[in-house]
mmCIF file of C-alpha atoms in Angstrom:
data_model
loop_
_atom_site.group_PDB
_atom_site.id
_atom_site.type_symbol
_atom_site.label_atom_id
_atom_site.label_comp_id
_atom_site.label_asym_id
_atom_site.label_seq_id
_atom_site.Cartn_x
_atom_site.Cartn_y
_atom_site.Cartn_z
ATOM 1 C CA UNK A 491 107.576 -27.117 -7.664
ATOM 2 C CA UNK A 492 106.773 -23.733 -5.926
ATOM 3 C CA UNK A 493 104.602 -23.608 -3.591
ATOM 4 C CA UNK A 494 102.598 -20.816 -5.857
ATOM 5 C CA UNK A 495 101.923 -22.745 -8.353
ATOM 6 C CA UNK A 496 100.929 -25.989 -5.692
ATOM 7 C CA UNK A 497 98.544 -23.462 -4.702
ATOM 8 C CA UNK A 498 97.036 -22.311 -8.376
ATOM 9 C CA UNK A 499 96.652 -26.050 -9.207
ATOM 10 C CA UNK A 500 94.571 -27.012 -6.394
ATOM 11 C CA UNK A 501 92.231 -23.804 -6.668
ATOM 12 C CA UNK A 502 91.822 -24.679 -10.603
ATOM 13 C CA UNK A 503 90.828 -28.347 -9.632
ATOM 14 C CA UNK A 504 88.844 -26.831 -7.050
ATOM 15 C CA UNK A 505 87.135 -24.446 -9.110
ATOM 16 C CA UNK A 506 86.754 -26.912 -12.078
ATOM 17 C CA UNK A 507 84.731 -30.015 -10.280
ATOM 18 C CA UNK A 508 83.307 -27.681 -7.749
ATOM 19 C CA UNK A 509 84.473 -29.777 -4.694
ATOM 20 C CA UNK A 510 87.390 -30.121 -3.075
ATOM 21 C CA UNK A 511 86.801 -34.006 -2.041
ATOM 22 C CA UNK A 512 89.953 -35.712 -3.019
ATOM 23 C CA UNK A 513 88.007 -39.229 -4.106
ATOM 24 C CA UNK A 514 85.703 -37.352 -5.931
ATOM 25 C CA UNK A 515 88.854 -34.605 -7.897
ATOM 26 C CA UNK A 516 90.298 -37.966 -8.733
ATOM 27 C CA UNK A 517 87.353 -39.899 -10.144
ATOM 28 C CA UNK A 518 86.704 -36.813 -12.161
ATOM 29 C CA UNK A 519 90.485 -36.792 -13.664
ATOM 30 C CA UNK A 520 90.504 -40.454 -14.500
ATOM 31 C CA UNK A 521 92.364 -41.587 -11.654
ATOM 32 C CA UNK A 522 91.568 -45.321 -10.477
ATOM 33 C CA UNK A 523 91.532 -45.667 -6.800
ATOM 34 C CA UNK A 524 92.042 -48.914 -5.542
ATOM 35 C CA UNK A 525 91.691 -49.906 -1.999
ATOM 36 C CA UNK A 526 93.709 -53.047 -1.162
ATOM 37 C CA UNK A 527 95.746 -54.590 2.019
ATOM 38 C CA UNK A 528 99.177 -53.254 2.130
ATOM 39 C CA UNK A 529 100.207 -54.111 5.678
ATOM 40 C CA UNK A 530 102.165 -51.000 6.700
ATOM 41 C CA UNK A 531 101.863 -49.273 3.417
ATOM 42 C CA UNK A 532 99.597 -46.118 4.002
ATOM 43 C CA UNK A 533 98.884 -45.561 0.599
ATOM 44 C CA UNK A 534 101.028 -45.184 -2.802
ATOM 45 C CA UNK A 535 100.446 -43.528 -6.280
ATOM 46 C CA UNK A 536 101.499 -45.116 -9.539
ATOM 47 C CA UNK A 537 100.896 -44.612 -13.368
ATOM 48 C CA UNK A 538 101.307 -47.747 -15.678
ATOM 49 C CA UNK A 539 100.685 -47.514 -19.283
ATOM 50 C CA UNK A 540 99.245 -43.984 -19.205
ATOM 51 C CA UNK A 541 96.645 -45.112 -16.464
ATOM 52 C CA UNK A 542 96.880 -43.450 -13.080
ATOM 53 C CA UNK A 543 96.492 -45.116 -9.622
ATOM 54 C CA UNK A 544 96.363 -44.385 -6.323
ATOM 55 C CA UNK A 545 96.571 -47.563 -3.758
ATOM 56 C CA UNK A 546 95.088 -46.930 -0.280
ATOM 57 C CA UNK A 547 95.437 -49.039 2.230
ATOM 58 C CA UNK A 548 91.937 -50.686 3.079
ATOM 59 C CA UNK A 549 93.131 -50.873 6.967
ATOM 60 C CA UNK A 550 93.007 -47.085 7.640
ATOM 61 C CA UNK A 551 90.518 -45.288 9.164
ATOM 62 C CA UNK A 552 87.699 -43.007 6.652
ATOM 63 C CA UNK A 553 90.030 -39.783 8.199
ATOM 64 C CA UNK A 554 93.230 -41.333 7.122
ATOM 65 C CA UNK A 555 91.589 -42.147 3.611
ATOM 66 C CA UNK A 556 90.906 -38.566 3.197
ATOM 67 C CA UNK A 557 94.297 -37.146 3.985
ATOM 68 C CA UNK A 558 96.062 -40.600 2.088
ATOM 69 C CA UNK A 559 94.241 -39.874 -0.785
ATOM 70 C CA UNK A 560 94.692 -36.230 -1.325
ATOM 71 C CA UNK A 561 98.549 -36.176 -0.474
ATOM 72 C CA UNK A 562 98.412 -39.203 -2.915
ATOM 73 C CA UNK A 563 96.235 -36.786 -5.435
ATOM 74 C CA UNK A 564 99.197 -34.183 -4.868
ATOM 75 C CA UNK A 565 101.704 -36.801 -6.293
ATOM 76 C CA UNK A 566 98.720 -37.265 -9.838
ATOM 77 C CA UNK A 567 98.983 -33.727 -10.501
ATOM 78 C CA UNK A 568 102.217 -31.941 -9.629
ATOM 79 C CA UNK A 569 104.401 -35.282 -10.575
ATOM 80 C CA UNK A 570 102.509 -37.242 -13.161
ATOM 81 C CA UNK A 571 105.133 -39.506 -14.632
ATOM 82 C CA UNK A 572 106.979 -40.416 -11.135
ATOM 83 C CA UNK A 573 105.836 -43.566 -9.307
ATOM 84 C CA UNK A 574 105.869 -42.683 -5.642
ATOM 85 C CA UNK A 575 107.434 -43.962 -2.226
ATOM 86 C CA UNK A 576 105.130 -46.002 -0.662
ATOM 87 C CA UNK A 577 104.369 -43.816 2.292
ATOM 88 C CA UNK A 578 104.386 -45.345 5.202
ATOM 89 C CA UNK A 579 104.077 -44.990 9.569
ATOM 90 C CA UNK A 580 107.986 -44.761 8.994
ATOM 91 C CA UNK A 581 108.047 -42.293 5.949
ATOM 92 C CA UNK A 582 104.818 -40.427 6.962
ATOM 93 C CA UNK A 583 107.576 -37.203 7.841
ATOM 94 C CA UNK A 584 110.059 -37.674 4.874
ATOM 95 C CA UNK A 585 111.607 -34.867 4.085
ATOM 96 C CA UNK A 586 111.997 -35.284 0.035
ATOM 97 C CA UNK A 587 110.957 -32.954 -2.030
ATOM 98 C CA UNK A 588 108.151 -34.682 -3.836
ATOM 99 C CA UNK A 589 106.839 -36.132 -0.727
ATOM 100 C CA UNK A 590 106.667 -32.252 0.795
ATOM 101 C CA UNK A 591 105.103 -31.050 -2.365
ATOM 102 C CA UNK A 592 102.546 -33.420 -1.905
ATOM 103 C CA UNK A 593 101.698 -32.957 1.898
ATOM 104 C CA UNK A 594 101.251 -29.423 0.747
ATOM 105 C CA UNK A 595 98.964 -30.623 -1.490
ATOM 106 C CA UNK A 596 97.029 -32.003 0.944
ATOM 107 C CA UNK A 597 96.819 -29.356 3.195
ATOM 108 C CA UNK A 598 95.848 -26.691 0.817
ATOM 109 C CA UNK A 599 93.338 -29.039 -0.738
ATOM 110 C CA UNK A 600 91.751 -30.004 2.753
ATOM 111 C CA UNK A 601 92.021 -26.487 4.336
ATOM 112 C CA UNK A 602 88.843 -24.888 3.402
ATOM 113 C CA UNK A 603 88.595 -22.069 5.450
ATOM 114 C CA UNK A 604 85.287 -23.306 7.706
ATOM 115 C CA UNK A 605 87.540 -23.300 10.513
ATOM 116 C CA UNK A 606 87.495 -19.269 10.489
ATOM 117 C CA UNK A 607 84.605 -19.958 12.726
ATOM 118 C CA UNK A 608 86.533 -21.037 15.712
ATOM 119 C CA UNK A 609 87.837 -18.433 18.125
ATOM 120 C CA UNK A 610 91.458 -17.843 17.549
ATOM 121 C CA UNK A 611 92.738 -21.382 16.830
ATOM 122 C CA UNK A 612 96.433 -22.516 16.664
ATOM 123 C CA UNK A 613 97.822 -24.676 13.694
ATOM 124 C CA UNK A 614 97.749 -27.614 15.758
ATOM 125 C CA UNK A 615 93.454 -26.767 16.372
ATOM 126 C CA UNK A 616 93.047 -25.868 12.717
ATOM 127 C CA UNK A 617 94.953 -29.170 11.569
ATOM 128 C CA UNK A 618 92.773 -31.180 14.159
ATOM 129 C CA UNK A 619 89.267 -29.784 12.856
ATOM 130 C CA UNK A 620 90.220 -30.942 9.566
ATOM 131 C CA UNK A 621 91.485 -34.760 10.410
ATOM 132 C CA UNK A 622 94.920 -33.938 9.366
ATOM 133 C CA UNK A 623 98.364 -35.264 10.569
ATOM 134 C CA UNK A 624 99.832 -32.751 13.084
ATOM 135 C CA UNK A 625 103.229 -32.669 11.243
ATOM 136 C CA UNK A 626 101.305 -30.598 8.442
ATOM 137 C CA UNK A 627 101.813 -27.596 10.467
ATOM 138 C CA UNK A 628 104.630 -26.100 8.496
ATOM 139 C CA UNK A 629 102.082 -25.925 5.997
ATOM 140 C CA UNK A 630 99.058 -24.156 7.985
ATOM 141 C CA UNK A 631 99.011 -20.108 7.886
#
């Protein structure tokens, strides 16, 4: 999927529930999150039956939930019908395609502009702010 049209999707979910809180986006679409132990499983999206899920791993930190659950968000709306890697400390920088589509997800989701405040800050400051993964950079103008 283009990156474009990554883009258009988040600012219509945006623009439709008024937030851009990823628990909140999903609740709103139906989405069940479930937060459960999954030892070194980050977090994981699913759909059986027609029913959507994203998995979280109840060991992360409240930051990490964010991030998990809007790259996991990504995966709900740009590749509905495609049960997911788990993503994991060992997959967290895969480099398939879905799994990049999603990350950008993510960051466009997260990235809300308030950081225009700060005085000239570099990806790795704007990704920081936000609670995000510093590998996300590629995806921070």
């Amino acid at each position: 999927m283009r990156d474009f049209l990554i883009d258009d999707k988040v600012e219509r979910l945006v623009r439709k529930f008024g937030t851009r809180d990823p628990y909140k986006i999903a609740e709103q679409l139906g989405i069940r999150i479930l937060f459960e132990e999954l030892g070194e499983i980050h977090g994981y999206y699913n759909k059986l039956k027609r029913i959507k899920f994203i998995h979280v791993n109840i060991n992360t930190t409240e930051e990490e939930v964010v991030y998990i659950l809007a790259h996991e968000l990504g995966h709900a709306v740009c590749h509905p019908n495609e049960n997911t890697p788990q993503l994991s400390a060992e997959s967290i920088t895969s480099e398939l395609k879905i799994e990049k589509e999603a990350d950008y997800f993510a960051t466009k989701l997260i990235i809300d502009g308030s950081h225009e405040e700060m005085c000239n800050p570099t990806k790795y400051d704007i990704l920081k702010y936000y609670g995000l993964p510093w590998y996300l950079d590629r995806y921070v103008n």
